[in-house]
XYZ file of C-alpha atoms in Angstrom:
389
model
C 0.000 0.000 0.000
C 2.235 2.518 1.302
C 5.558 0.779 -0.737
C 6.159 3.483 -4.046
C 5.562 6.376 -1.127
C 8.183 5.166 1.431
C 10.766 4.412 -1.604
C 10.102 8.225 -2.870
C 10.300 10.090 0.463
C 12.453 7.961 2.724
C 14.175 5.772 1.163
C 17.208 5.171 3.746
C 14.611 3.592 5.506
C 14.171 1.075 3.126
C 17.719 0.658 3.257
C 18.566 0.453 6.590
C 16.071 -1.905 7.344
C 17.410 -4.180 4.740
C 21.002 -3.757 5.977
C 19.866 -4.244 9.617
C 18.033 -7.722 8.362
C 20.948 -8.883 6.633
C 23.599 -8.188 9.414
C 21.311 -10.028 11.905
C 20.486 -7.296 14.372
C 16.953 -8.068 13.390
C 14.860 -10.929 12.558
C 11.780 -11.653 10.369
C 8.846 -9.604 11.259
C 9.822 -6.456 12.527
C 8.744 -3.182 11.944
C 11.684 -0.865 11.676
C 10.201 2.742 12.919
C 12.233 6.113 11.751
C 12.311 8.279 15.164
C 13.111 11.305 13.726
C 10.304 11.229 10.561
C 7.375 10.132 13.647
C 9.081 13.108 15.883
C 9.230 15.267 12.450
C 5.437 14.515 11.821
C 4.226 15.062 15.410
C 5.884 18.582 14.703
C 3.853 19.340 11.745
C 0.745 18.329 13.204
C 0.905 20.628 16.617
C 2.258 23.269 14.851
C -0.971 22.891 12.142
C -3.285 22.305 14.877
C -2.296 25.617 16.757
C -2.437 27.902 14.069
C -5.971 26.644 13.465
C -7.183 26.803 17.434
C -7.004 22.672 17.499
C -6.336 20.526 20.161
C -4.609 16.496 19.097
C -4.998 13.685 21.598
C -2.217 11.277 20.131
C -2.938 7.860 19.643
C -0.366 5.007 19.345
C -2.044 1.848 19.207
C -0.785 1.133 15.457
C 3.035 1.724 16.418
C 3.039 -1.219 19.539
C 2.573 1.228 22.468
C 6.353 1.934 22.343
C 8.116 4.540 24.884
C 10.716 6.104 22.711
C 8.065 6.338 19.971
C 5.511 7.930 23.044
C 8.272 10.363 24.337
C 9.615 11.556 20.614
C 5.718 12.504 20.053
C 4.929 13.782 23.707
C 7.246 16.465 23.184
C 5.103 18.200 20.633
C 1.874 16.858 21.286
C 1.606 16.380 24.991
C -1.352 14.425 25.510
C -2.959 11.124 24.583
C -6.233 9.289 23.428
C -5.769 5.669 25.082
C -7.655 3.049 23.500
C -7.906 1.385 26.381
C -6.963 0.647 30.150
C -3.509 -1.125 29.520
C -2.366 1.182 26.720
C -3.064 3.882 29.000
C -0.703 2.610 31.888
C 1.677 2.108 29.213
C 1.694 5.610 27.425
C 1.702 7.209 31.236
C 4.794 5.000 32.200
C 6.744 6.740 29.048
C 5.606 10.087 30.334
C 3.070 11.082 28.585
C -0.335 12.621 29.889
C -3.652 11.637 29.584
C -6.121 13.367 27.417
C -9.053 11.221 26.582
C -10.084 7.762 27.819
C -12.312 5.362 27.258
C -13.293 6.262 23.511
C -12.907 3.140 21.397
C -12.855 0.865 24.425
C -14.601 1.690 27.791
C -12.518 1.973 30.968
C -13.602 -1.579 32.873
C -15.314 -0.575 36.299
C -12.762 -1.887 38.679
C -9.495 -0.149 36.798
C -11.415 3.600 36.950
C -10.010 4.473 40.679
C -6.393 4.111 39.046
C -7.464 5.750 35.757
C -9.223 8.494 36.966
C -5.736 9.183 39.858
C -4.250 10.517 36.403
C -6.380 13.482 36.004
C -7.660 12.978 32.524
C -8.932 15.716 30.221
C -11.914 13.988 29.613
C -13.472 10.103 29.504
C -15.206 8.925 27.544
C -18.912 6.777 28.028
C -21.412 4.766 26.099
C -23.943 4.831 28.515
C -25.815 6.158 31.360
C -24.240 2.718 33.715
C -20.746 3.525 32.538
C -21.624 7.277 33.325
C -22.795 5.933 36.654
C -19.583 4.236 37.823
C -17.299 7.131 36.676
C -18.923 9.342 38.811
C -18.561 6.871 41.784
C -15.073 6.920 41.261
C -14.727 9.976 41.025
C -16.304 10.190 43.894
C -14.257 8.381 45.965
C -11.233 10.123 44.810
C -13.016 14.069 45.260
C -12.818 14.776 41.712
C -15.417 15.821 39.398
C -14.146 14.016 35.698
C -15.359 15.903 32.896
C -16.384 13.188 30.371
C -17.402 13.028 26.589
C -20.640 11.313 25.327
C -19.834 8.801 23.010
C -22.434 9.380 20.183
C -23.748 5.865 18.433
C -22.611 5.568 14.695
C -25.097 6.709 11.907
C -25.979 3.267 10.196
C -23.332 1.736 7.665
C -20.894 4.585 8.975
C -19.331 2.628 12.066
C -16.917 -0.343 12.275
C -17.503 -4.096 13.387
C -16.544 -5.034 16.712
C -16.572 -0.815 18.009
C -20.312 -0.817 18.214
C -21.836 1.820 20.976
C -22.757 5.285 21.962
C -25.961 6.972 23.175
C -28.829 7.280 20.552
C -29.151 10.703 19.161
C -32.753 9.661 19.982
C -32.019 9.123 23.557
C -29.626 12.048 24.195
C -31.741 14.380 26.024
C -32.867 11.236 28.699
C -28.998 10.632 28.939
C -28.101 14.191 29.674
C -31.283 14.207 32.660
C -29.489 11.308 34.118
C -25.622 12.270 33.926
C -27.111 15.738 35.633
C -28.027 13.405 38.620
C -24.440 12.526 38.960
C -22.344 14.482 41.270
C -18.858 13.208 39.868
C -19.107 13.798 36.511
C -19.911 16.830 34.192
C -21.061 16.287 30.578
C -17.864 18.510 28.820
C -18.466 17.836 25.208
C -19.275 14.988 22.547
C -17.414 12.546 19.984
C -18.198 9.934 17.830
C -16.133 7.883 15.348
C -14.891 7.434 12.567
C -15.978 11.175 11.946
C -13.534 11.435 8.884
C -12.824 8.676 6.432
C -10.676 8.783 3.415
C -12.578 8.423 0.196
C -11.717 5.567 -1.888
C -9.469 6.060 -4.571
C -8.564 8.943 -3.990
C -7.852 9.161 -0.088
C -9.310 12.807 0.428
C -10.764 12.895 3.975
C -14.476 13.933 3.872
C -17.180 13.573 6.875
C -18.937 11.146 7.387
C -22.434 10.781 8.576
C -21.307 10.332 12.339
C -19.539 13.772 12.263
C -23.093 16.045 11.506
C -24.932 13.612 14.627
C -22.083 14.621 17.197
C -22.478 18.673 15.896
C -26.009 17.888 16.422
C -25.917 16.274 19.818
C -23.048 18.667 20.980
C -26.597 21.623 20.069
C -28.842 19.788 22.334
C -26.220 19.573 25.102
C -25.324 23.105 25.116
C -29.204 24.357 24.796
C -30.035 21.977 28.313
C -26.953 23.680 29.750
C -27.836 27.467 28.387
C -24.341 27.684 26.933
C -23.305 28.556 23.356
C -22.243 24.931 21.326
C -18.555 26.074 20.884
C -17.874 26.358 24.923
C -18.445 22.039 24.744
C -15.501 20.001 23.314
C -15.905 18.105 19.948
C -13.626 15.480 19.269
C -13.346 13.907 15.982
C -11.701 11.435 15.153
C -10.369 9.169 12.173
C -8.289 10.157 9.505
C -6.437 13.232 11.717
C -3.739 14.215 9.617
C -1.999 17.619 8.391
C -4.898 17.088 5.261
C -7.595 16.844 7.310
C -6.685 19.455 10.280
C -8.412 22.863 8.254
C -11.281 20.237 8.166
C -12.290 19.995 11.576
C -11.322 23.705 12.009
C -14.283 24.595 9.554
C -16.693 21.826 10.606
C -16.074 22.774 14.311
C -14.384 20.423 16.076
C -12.201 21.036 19.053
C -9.702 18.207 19.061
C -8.287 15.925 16.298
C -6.715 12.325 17.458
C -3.835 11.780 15.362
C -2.774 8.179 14.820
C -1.692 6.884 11.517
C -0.235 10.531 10.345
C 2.428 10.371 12.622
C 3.763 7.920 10.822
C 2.708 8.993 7.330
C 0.321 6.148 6.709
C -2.851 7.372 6.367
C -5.243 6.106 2.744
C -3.867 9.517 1.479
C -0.720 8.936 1.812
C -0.876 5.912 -0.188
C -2.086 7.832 -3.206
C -0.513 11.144 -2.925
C 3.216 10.609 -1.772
C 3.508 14.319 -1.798
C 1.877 15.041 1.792
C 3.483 16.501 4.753
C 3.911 13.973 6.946
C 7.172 11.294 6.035
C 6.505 7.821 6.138
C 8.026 6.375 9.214
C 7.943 2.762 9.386
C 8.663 -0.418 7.104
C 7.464 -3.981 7.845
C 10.676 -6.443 7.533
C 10.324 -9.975 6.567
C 12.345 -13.088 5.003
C 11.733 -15.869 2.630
C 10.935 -18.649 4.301
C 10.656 -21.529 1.895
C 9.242 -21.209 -2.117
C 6.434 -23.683 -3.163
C 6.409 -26.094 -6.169
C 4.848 -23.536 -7.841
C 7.508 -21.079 -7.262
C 5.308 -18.316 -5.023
C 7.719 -17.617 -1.697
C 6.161 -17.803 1.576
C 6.971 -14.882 4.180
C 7.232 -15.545 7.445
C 4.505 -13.928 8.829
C 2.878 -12.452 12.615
C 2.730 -8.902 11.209
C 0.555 -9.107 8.735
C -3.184 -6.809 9.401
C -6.168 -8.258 7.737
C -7.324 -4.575 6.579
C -3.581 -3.427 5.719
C -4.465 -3.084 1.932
C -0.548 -4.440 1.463
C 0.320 -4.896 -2.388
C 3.785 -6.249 -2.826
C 6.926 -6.966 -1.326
C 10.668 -5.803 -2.468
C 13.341 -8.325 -2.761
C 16.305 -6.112 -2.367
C 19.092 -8.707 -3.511
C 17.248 -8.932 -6.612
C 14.916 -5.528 -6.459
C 12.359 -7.766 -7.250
C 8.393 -6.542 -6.689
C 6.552 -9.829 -5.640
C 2.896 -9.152 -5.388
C 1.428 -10.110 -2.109
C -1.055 -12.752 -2.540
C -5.162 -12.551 -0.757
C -5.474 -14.119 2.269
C -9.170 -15.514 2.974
C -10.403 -15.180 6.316
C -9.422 -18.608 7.768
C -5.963 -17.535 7.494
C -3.446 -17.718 10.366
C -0.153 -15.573 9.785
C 2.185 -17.900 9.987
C 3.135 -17.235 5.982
C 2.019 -14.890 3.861
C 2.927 -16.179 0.049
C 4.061 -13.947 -3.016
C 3.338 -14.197 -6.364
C 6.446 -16.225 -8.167
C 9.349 -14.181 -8.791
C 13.334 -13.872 -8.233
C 13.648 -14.955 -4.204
C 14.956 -17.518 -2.585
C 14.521 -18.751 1.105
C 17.045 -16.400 3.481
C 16.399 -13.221 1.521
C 15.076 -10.041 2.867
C 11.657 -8.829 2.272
C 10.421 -5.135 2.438
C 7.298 -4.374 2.766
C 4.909 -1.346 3.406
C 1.445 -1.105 4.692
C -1.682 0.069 6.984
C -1.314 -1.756 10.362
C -1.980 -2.087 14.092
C 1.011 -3.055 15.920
C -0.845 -3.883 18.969
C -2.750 -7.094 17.318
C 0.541 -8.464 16.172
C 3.241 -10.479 17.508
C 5.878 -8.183 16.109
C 8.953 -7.046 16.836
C 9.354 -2.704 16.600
C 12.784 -1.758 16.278
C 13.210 2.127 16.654
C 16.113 3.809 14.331
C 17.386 7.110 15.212
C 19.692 9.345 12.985
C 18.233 8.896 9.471
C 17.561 11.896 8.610
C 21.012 12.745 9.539
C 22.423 10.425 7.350
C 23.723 8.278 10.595
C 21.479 5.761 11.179
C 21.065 4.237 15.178
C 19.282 1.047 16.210
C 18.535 2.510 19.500
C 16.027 -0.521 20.614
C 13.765 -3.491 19.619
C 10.110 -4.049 21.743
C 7.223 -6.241 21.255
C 3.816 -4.813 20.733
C 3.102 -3.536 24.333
C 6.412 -1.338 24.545
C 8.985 -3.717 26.344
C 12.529 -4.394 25.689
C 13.019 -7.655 23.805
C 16.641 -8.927 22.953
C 18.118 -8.330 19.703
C 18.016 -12.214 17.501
């Protein structure tokens, strides 16, 4: 997917990965992250979101929760949209501080005490139950936690397995209950995916969920007698320096950058001219070659929505199209189409994923843009140390 853009605008990447495959300071699937193009990115993208009045919650989910990754972002964008409980401990462990919690995944009742000690921005809730035990926890620790009400996805315009959200239908009788709360206070609304990047042409454009959460963020502020734009309005999916004048003009308050820090959104794919560098490559290694003659890549990095398209062979600078896997498929391999590879060589590959459903390795480089290339450490998907193969 993301292949022809990382070989046009960072190609020492491609490079160094390959050279730190073949010396053996890596194995088979790794991603090999470029510190300074995600710290170059995160730079962009604060200094966009400023000079349009924008707050960014930085998410990190898709680059394997990892602390130098965390602390080279932190520094320009301070605070973080945890997808859930653990990757929250995780990002505050590297230093980073908590913005919004509880979006895509709710905050389970019995972690919210040790959440909630981190003084959040905001958290978010589905419900009027979830609502409930905030507030008790809140409670209990004298706070009152300004939280976000998740709004439920327009039909067709959500994603399987992130289903939730208060009805616009039902917003007003959530609001009369929340009121009833004492450790809570309703500060704004989101909803997801609010952008999406069109087909073909990876523009980002609204989608139905973004006019229900301007909508519900109305009602909110007429039961409170304040004007709409005092409420937050996050809106996520898609956050990138593209989309930021975006939200400015549709209203929103905060953006939650994930995939742009790294240079990966759809858009990116199609238009390698964007702001944002790409910043990571996906290393592999011919495992074996078939009868037929298609390779097999060992696999455990591969993301079933990752829209890969083919891998380079550097010893041969061979482009081996990445075959379809059907849904029964376990990574162990992922087979190319017949070409010049053997088993031992390196693969190169490029491509939307989420680090934290893998069993990958992330190896962080530092110095490429300088020309001086570091491997400063290697992690597994949840941010800790692993030893180099």
């Amino acid at each position: 997917m993301f292949l022809d853009t990382v070989l046009a605008r960072n190609p020492r990447l491609v490079a160094c990965a390959t050279e730190l495959h073949r010396s053996g300071a890596i194995g088979p699937d790794t991603y090999v992250m470029d510190l300074d193009a995600v710290a170059a990115n995160a730079s962009l993208l604060a200094e966009e979101a400023g000079r349009l009045g924008l707050s960014l919650w930085f998410v990190v989910k898709q680059l394997g929760r990892n602390p130098e990754l965390i602390r080279a972002i932190a520094r320009h964008i301070p605070r973080f949209a945890a997808i859930d409980a653990p990757e929250a401990g995780a990002l505050h462990a590297a230093g980073a501080q908590a913005g919004n919690l509880g979006h895509l995944v709710q905050i389970p009742h019995r972690a919210l005490p040790g959440m909630l000690a981190r003084r959040p921005e905001a958290v978010t809730v589905y419900d009027l139950a979830n609502a409930r035990a905030v507030s008790e926890a809140a409670g209990r620790l004298g706070l009152v936690q300004d939280i976000l009400v998740r709004i439920e996805a327009a039909p067709g315009a959500g994603y399987p397995g992130q289903e939730g959200g208060v009805p616009p239908a039902g917003l007003e009788a959530f609001a009369a209950g929340v009121e009833r709360l004492p450790g809570v206070r309703i500060a704004g609304v989101t909803a997801f995916p609010c952008l999406q990047c069109a087909p073909g042409t990876g523009r980002p454009l609204p989608t139905p969920n973004l006019p229900l959460a301007l909508r519900a963020r109305e009602v909110l502020a007429a039961r409170a007698g304040a004007d709409p734009a005092e409420l937050l309005l996050s809106a996520p999916g898609a956050t990138s320096m593209a989309s930021l004048p975006l939200l400015a003009r549709l209203g929103a308050t905060h953006g939650e950058p994930g995939h742009a820090l790294t240079g990966t959104t759809p858009l990116h794919a199609v238009d390698p001219g964007q702001p944002e560098t790409p910043g990571y490559v996906y290393v592999s290694e011919v495992a074996h070659v078939l009868a037929d003659g298609r390779p097999a890549l060992f696999g455990g990095g591969f993301y079933p929505r990752s829209g890969v398209g083919s891998a380079l062979i550097p010893r041969t600078g061979a482009r081996l199209a990445v075959q379809h896997a059907p849904a029964e498929h376990i990574d162990y391999y992922r087979l190319l189409s017949p070409g010049d590879a053997r088993p031992g060589d390196t693969a190169v590959l490029a491509f939307r994923t989420q680090v934290f459903v893998t069993r990958s390795t992330v190896a962080v480089v530092s110095g490429l843009s300088g020309g001086a290339p570091e491997l400063t450490g290697c992690y597994d998907p949840w941010g800790r140390p692993v030893a180099e193969p």
